[in-house]
GROMACS .gro file of C-alpha atoms in nm:
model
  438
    1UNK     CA    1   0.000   0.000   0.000
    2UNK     CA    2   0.132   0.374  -0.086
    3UNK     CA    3   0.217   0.510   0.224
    4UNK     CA    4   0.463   0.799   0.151
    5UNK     CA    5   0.362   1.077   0.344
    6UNK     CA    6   0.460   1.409   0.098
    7UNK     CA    7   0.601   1.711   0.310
    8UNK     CA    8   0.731   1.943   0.015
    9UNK     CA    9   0.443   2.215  -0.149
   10UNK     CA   10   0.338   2.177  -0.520
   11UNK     CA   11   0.438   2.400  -0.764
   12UNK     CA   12   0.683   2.687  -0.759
   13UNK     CA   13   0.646   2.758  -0.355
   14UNK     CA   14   1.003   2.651  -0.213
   15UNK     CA   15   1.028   2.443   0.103
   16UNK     CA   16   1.193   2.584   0.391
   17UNK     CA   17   1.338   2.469   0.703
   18UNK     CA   18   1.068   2.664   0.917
   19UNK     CA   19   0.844   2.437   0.713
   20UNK     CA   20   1.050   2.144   0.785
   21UNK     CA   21   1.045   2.233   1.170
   22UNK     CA   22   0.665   2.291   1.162
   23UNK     CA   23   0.594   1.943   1.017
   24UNK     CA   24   0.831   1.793   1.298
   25UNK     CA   25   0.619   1.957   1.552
   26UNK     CA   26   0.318   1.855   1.406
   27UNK     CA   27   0.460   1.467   1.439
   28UNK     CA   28   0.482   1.548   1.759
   29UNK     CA   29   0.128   1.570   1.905
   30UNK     CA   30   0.073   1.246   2.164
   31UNK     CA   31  -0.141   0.962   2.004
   32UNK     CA   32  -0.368   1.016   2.306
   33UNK     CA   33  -0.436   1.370   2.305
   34UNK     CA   34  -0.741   1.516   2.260
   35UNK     CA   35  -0.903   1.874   2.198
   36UNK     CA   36  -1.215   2.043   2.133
   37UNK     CA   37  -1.150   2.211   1.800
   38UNK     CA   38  -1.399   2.464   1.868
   39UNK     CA   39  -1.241   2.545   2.176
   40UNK     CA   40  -0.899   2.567   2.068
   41UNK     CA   41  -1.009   2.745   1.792
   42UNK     CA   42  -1.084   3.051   2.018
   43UNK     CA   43  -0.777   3.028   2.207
   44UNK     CA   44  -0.635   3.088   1.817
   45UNK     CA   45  -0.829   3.368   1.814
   46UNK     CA   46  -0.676   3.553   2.112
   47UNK     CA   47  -0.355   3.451   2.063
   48UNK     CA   48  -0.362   3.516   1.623
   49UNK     CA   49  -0.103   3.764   1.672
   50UNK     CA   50   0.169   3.621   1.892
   51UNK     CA   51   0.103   3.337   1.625
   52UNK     CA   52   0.117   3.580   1.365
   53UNK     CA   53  -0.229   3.492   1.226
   54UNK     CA   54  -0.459   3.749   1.088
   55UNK     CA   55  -0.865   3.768   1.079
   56UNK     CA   56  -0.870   3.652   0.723
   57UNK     CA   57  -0.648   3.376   0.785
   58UNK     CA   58  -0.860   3.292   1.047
   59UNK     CA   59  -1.142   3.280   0.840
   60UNK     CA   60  -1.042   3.015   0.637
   61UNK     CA   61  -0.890   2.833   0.933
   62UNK     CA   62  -1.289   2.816   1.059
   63UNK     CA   63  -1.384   2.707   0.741
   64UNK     CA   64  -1.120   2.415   0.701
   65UNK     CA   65  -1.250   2.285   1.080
   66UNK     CA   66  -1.609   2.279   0.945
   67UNK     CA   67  -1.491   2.001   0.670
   68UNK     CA   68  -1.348   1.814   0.993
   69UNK     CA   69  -1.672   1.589   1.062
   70UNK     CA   70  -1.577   1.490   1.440
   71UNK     CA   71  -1.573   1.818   1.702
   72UNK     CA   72  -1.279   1.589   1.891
   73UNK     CA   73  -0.944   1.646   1.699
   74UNK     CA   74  -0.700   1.332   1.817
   75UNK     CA   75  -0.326   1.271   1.808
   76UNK     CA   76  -0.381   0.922   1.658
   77UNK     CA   77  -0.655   1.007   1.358
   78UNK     CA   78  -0.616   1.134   1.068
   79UNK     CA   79  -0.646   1.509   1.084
   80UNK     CA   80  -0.633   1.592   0.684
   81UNK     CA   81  -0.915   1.833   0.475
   82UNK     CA   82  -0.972   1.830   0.118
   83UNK     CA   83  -1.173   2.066   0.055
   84UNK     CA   84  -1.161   2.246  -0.318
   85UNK     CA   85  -1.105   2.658  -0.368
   86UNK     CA   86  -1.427   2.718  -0.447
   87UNK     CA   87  -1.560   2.507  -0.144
   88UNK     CA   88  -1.327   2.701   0.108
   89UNK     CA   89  -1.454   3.023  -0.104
   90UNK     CA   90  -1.814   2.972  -0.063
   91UNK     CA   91  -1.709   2.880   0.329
   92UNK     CA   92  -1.545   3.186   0.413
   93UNK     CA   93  -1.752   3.444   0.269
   94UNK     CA   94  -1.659   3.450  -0.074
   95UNK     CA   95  -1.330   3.521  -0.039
   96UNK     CA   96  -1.099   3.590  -0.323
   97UNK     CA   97  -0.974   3.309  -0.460
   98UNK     CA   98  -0.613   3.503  -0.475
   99UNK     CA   99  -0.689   3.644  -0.119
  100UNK     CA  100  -0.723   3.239  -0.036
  101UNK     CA  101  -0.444   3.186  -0.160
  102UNK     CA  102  -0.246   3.468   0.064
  103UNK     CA  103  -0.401   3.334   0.346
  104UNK     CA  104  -0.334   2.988   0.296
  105UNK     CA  105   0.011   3.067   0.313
  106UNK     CA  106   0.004   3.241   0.607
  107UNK     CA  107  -0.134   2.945   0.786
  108UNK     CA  108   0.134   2.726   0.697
  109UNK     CA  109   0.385   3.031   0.787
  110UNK     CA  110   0.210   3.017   1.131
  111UNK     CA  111   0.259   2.654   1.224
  112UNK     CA  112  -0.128   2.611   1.230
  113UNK     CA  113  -0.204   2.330   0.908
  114UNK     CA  114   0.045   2.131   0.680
  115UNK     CA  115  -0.009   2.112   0.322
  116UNK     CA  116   0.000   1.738   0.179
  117UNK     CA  117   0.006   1.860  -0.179
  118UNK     CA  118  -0.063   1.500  -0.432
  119UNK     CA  119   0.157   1.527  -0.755
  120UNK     CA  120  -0.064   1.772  -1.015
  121UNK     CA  121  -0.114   1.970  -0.656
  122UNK     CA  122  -0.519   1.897  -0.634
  123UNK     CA  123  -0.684   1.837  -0.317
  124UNK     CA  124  -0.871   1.463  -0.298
  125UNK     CA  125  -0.903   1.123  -0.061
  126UNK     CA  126  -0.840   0.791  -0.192
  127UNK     CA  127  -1.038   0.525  -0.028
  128UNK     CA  128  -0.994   0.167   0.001
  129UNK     CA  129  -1.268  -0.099  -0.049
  130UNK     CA  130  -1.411  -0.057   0.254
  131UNK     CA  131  -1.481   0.282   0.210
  132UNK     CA  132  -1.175   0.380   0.484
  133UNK     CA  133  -0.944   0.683   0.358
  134UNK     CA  134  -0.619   0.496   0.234
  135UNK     CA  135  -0.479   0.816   0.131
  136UNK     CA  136  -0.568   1.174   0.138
  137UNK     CA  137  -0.451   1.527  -0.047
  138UNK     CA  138  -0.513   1.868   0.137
  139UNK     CA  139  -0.452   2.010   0.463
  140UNK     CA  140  -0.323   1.870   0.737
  141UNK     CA  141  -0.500   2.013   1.111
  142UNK     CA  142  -0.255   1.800   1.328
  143UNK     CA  143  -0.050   2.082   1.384
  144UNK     CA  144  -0.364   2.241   1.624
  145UNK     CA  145  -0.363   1.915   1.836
  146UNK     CA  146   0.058   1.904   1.874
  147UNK     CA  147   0.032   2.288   1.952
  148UNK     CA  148  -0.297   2.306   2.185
  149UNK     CA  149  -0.132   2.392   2.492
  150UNK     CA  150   0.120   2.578   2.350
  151UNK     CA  151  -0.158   2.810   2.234
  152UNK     CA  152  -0.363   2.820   2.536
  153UNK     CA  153  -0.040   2.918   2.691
  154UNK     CA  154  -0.050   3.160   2.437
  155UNK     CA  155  -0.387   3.295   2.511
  156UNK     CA  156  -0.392   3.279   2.845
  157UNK     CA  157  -0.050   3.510   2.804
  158UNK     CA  158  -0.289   3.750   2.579
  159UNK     CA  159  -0.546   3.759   2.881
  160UNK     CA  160  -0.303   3.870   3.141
  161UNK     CA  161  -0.157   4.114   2.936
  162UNK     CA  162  -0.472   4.297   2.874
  163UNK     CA  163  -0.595   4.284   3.217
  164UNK     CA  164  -0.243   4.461   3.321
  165UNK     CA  165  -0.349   4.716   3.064
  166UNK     CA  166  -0.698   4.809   3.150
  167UNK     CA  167  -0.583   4.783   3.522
  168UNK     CA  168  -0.304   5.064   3.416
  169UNK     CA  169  -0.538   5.254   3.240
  170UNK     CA  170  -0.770   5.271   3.526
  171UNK     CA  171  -0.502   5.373   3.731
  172UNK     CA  172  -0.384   5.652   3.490
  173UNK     CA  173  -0.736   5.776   3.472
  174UNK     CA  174  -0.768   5.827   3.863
  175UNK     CA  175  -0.431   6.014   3.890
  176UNK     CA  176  -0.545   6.226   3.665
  177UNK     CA  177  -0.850   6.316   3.808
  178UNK     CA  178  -0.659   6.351   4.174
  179UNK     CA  179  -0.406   6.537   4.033
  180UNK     CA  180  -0.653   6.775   3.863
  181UNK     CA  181  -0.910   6.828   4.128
  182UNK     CA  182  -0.677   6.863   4.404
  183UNK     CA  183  -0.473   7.133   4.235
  184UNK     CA  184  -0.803   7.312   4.144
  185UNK     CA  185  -0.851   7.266   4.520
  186UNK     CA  186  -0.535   7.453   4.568
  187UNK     CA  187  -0.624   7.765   4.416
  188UNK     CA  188  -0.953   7.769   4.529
  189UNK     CA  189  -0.868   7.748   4.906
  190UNK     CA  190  -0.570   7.989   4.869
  191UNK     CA  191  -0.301   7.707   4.935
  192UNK     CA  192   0.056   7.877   4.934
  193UNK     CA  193   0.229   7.734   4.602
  194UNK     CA  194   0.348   7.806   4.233
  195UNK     CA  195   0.011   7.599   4.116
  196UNK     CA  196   0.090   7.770   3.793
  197UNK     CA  197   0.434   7.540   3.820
  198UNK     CA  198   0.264   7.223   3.902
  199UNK     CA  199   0.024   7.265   3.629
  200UNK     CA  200   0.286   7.298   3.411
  201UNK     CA  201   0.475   6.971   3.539
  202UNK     CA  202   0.170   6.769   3.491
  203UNK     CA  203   0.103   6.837   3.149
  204UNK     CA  204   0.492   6.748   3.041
  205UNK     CA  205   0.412   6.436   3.220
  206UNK     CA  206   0.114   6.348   3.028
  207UNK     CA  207   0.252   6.510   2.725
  208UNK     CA  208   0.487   6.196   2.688
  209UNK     CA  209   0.152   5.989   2.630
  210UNK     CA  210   0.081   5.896   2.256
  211UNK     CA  211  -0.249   5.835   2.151
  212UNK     CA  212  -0.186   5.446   2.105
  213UNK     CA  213   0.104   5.378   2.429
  214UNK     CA  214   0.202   5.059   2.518
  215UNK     CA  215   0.137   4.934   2.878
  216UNK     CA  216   0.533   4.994   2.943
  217UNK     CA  217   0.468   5.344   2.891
  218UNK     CA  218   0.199   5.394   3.048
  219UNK     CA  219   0.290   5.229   3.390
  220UNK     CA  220   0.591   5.476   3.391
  221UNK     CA  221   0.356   5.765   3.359
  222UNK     CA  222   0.155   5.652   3.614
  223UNK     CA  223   0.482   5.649   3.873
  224UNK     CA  224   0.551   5.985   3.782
  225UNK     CA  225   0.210   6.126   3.803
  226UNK     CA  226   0.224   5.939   4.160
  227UNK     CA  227   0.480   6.079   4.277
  228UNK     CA  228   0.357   6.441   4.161
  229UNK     CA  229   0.009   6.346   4.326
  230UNK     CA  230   0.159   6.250   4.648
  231UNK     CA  231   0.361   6.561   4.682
  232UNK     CA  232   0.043   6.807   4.636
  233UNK     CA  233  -0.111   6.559   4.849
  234UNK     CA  234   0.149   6.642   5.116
  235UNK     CA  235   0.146   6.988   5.046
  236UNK     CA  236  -0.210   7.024   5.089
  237UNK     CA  237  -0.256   6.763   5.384
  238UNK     CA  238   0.043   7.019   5.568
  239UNK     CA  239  -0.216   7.326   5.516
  240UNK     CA  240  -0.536   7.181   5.619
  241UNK     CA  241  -0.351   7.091   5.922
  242UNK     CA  242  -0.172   7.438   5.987
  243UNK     CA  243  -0.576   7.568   5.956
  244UNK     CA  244  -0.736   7.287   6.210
  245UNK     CA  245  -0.469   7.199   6.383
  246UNK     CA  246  -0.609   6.876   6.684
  247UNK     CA  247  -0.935   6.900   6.470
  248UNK     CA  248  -1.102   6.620   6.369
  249UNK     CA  249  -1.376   6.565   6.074
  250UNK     CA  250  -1.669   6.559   6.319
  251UNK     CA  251  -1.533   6.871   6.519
  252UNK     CA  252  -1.372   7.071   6.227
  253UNK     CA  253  -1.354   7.447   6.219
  254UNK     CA  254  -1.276   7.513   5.868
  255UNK     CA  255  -1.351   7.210   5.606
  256UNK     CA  256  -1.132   7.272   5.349
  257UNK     CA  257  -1.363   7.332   5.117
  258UNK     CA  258  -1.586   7.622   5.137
  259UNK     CA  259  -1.924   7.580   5.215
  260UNK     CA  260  -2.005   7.915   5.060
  261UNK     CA  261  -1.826   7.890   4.693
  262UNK     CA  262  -1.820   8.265   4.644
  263UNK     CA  263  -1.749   8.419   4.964
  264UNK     CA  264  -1.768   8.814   4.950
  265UNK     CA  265  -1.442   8.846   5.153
  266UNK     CA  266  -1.216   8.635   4.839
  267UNK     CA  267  -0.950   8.856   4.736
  268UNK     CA  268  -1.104   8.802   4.370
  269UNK     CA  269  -1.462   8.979   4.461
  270UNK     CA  270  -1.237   9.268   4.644
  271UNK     CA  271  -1.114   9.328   4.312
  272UNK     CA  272  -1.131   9.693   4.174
  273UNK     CA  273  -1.158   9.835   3.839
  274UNK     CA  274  -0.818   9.924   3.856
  275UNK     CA  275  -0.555  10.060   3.558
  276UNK     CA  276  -0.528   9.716   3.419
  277UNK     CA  277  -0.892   9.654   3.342
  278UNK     CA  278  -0.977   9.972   3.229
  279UNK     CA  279  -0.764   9.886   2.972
  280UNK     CA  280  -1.023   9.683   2.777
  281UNK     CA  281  -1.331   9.727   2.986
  282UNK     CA  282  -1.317  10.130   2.890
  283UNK     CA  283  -1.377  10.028   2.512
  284UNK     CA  284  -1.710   9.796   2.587
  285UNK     CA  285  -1.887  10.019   2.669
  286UNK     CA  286  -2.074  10.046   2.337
  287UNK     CA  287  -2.102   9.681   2.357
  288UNK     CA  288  -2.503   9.701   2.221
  289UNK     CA  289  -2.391   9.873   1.900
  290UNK     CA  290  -2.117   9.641   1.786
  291UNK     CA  291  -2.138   9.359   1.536
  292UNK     CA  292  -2.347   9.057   1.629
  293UNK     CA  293  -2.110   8.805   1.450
  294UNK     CA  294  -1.842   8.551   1.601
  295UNK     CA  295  -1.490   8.623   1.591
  296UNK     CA  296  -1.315   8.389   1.359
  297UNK     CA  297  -1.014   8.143   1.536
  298UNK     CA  298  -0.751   8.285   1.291
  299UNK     CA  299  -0.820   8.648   1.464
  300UNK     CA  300  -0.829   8.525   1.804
  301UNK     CA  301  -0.494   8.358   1.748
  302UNK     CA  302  -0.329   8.654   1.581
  303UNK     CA  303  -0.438   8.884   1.876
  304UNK     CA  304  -0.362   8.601   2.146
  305UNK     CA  305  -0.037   8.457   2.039
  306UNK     CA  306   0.118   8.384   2.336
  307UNK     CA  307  -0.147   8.070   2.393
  308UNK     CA  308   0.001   7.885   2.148
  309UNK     CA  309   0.252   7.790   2.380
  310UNK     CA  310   0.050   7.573   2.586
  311UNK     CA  311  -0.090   7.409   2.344
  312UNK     CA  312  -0.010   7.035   2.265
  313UNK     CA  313   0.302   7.059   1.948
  314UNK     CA  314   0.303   7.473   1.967
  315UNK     CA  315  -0.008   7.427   1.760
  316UNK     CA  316  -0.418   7.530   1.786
  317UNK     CA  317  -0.603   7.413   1.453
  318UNK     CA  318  -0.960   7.433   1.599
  319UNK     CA  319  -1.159   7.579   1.861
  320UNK     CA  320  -1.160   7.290   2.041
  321UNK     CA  321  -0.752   7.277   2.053
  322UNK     CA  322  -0.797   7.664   2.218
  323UNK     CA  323  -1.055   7.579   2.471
  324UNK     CA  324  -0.772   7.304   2.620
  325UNK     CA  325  -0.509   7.526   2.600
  326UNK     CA  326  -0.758   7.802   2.775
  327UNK     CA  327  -0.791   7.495   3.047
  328UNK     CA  328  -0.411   7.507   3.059
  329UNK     CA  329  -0.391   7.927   3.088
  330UNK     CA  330  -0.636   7.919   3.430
  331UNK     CA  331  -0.406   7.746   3.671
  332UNK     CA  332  -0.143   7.984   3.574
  333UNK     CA  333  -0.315   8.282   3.595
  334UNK     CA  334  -0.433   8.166   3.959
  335UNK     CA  335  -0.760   8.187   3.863
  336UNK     CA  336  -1.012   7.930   4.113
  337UNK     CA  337  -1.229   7.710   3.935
  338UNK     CA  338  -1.524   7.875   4.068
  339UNK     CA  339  -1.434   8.237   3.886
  340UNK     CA  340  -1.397   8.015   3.584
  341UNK     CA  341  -1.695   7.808   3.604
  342UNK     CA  342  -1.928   8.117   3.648
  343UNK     CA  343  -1.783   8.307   3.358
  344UNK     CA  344  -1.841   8.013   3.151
  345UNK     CA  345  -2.174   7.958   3.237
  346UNK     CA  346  -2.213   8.332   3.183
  347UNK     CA  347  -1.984   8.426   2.858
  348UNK     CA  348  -1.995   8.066   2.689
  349UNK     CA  349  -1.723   7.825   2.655
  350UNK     CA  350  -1.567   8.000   2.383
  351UNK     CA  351  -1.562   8.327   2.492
  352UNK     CA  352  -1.475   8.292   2.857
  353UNK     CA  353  -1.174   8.075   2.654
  354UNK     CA  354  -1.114   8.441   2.427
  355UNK     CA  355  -1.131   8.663   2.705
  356UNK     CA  356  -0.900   8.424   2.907
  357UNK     CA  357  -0.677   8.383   2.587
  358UNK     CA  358  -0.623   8.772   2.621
  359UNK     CA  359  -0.581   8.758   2.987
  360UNK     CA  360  -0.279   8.581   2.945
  361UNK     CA  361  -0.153   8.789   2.655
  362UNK     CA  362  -0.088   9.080   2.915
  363UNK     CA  363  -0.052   8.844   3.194
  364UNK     CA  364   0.176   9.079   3.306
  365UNK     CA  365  -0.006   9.422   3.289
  366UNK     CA  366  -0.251   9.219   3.522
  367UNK     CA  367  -0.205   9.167   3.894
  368UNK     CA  368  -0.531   8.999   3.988
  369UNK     CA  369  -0.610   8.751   3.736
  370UNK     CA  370  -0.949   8.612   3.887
  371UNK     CA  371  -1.079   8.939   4.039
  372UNK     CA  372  -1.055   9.063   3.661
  373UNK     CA  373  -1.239   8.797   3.544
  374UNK     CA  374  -1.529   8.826   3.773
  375UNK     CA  375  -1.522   9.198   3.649
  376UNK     CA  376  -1.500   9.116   3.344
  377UNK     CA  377  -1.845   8.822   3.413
  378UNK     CA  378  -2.031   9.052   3.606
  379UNK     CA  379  -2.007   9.285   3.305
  380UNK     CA  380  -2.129   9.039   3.114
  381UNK     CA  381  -2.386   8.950   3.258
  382UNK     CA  382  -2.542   9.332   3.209
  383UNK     CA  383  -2.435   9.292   2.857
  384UNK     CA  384  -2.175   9.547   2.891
  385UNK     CA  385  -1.910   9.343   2.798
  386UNK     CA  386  -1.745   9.147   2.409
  387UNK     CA  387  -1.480   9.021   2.365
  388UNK     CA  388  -1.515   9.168   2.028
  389UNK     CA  389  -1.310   9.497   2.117
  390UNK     CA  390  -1.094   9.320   2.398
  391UNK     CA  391  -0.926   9.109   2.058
  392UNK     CA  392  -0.935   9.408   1.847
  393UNK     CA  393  -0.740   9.600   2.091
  394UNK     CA  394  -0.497   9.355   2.108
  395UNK     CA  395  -0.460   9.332   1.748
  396UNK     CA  396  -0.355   9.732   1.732
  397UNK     CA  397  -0.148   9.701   1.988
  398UNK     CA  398   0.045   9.444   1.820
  399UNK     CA  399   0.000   9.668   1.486
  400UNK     CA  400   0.154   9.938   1.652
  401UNK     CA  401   0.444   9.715   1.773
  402UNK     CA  402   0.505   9.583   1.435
  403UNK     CA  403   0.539   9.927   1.305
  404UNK     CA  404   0.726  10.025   1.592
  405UNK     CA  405   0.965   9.708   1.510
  406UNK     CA  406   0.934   9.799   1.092
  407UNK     CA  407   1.113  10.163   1.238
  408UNK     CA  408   1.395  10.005   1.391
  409UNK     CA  409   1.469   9.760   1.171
  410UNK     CA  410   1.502  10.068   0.885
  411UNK     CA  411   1.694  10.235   1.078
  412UNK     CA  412   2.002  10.034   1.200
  413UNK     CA  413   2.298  10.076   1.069
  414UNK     CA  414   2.394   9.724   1.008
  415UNK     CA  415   2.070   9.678   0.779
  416UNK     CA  416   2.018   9.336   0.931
  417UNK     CA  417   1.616   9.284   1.005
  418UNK     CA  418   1.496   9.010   1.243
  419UNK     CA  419   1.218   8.812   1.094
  420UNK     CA  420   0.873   8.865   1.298
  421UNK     CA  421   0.562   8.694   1.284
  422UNK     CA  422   0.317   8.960   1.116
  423UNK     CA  423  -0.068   8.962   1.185
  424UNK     CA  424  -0.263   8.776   0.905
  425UNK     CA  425  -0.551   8.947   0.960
  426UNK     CA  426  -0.728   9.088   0.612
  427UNK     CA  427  -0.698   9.390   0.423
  428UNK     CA  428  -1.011   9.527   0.540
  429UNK     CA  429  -0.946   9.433   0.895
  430UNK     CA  430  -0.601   9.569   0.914
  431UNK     CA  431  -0.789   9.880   0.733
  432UNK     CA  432  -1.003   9.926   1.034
  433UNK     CA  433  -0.750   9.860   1.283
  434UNK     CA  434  -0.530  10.135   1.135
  435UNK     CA  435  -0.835  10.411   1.179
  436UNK     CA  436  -0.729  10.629   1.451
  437UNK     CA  437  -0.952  10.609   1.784
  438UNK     CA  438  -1.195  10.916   1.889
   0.00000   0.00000   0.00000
């Protein structure tokens, strides 16, 4: 009886010795062993790529086990599939035959089936007189019964990883959220400290995240943004206890948080219109006459440069880019989270984010950031205040600085000019801008 066993592909495909090493371990599966092919199918499926499988690959792989009659794949049976193309076509969706093909292949590549290729390379069974298969042509499954533990190794592998994942990304998540509401907390209760600094700290920490980070990466974030959550921990644990000191949470005489979120004695309410605001505030005071029409990103930019700088890559391409860098701009400002919540609620997102944006423009002409605000939101809310001329008068003062700098530049004697960025505002704006003031 023929009983040659072929082990070399049909055809122009070359054999290999990662073929060759395959087909050994496929000899290898015990005569006695047993699986559920259904079962260790799955376990395929979570571990396809530390096995280097893909989801078409696995496709086919499905189909093949459906032309396996028994659900029990042994060690001692015979394990090989004959199916033709357009069988395994029909089977797996109507695949390609030239995708089938690809795939194929990368199931051998993987160590998952074994081709038994007959001499003209088609696929058939020859059976004896009693109907038993004396010989078959196709694909040979044995290599899922040598490999079955292997690949629930495999899987179970895949499992553990992703729990570690999702358990650091959980983690990640609540240090952000500490780290966040506890230096809001600093501002708000007046806790001694460059919150401005720490802000600043935390975003280069989770500025090192990609979009798509490994679990590596993102466990060493997380021990940095520990460490930076313990020490504001630390720092605000020392000042609640300097306030209450032998208090306890049922005798306390100051909670740390205020039960009255806008007390009339915060610094920020005992603001005054001082030099600074009347600045901008003097020029809305036509604010019912001016143009009902929103101010374009491009402008706000132009006449709020300096934001750029906090955003994420130097760079703000939509509003929603400027309202996170705004985010970024409170903290160091020392504006509480209460000044800034009510001027949102009162301006809208996107202005409070403008009128913040030009707040930190003259950060420096401005000594009390959040009693400005408030100004600025009680203003609003008696519709005497845009922040229509509050950009515009940004934008001619840096038109009048550009000048300035086009002077200087004329006039030195070396003739060497410094390249500046200029205002891309339009024609008709600039036009406007020029117009002297009555």
């Amino acid at each position: 009886m023929f009983s040659h066993i072929t082990t070399t592909p049909f055809g122009r495909r070359p054999m290999t010795l990662g073929q060759i090493s395959k087909q050994m371990a496929a000899k290898a599966a015990k005569p006695d062993a047993v699986v559920h092919k259904w079962q260790v199918f799955q376990d395929i499926r979570v571990a396809r790529e530390l096995l280097g499988a893909t989801d078409r690959s696995l496709a086919i792989l499905n189909a093949l086990l459906t032309f396996h009659p028994e659900t029990a794949l042994t060690g001692d049976a015979e394990l090989v599939v004959w199916p033709s193309n357009e069988q395994l076509m029909a089977r797996a969706n109507g695949m390609p035959a030239t995708t089938l093909r690809r795939h194929i292949a990368v199931l051998v590549d993987c160590g998952l089936i074994v081709r038994r290729d007959s001499p003209n390379g088609k696929r058939f069974a020859r059976k004896g007189r009693g109907g038993e298969i004396e010989q078959a042509y196709g694909f040979d499954l044995s290599p899922i019964v040598a490999r079955a533990e292997e690949i629930k190794d495999l899987a179970e592998a895949v499992h553990v990883e992703k729990k570690a994942f999702r358990v650091a990304k959980e983690r990640l998540t609540l240090l952000r959220r500490d780290i966040v509401k506890m230096i809001d907390a600093g501002i708000e209760e007046r806790v001694p400290g460059n919150w401005g600094r720490v802000q600043q700290t935390y975003q280069a920490i989770i500025g090192r995240l990609p979009r798509a980070a490994p679990r590596q990466l993102v466990e060493a974030i997380c021990l940095d943004l520990q460490d930076l959550c313990t020490q504001i921990r630390d720092v605000l644990e020392s000042f609640a206890k300097a306030q209450n000191p032998g208090a306890n949470e049922s005798h306390s005489g100051r909670h740390i948080q205020n039960s009255k979120p806008d007390p009339l004695s915060e610094s920020e309410h005992g603001f005054s219109k001082s030099d600074e605001a009347a600045a901008i505030v003097a020029e809305t005071d036509n604010v019912r006459s001016l143009p009902k029409r929103e101010l374009p990103l491009g402008i706000v930019l132009d006449a709020c440069p300096n934001l750029r700088d906090l955003a994420q890559g130097g760079e703000i391409r939509h509003w929603r880019d400027f309202l996170a860098a705004a985010e970024l701009a409170r903290p160091s400002l020392g504006i509480s989270p209460s000044a800034w919540r009510e001027a949102r609620e009162v301006m809208g997102e996107q202005h409070a984010a403008i009128t913040l944006a030009a707040m930190y423009q003259r950060a420096g002409q401005i000594n009390n950031a959040g009693g400005y605000l408030r100004s600025l939101t009680d203003r609003a809310k008696e519709e005497k205040f845009s922040t229509w001329p509050m950009v515009m008068a940004l934008l001619r003062a840096r038109l009048d600085a550009q000048k300035a700098g086009a002077v200087e530049e004329g006039s030195a004697e070396d003739g060497a000019s410094v390249e500046k960025p200029r205002i891309q505002a339009s024609a008709s704006l600039l036009k406007s801008l020029q117009k002297p003031r009555p």
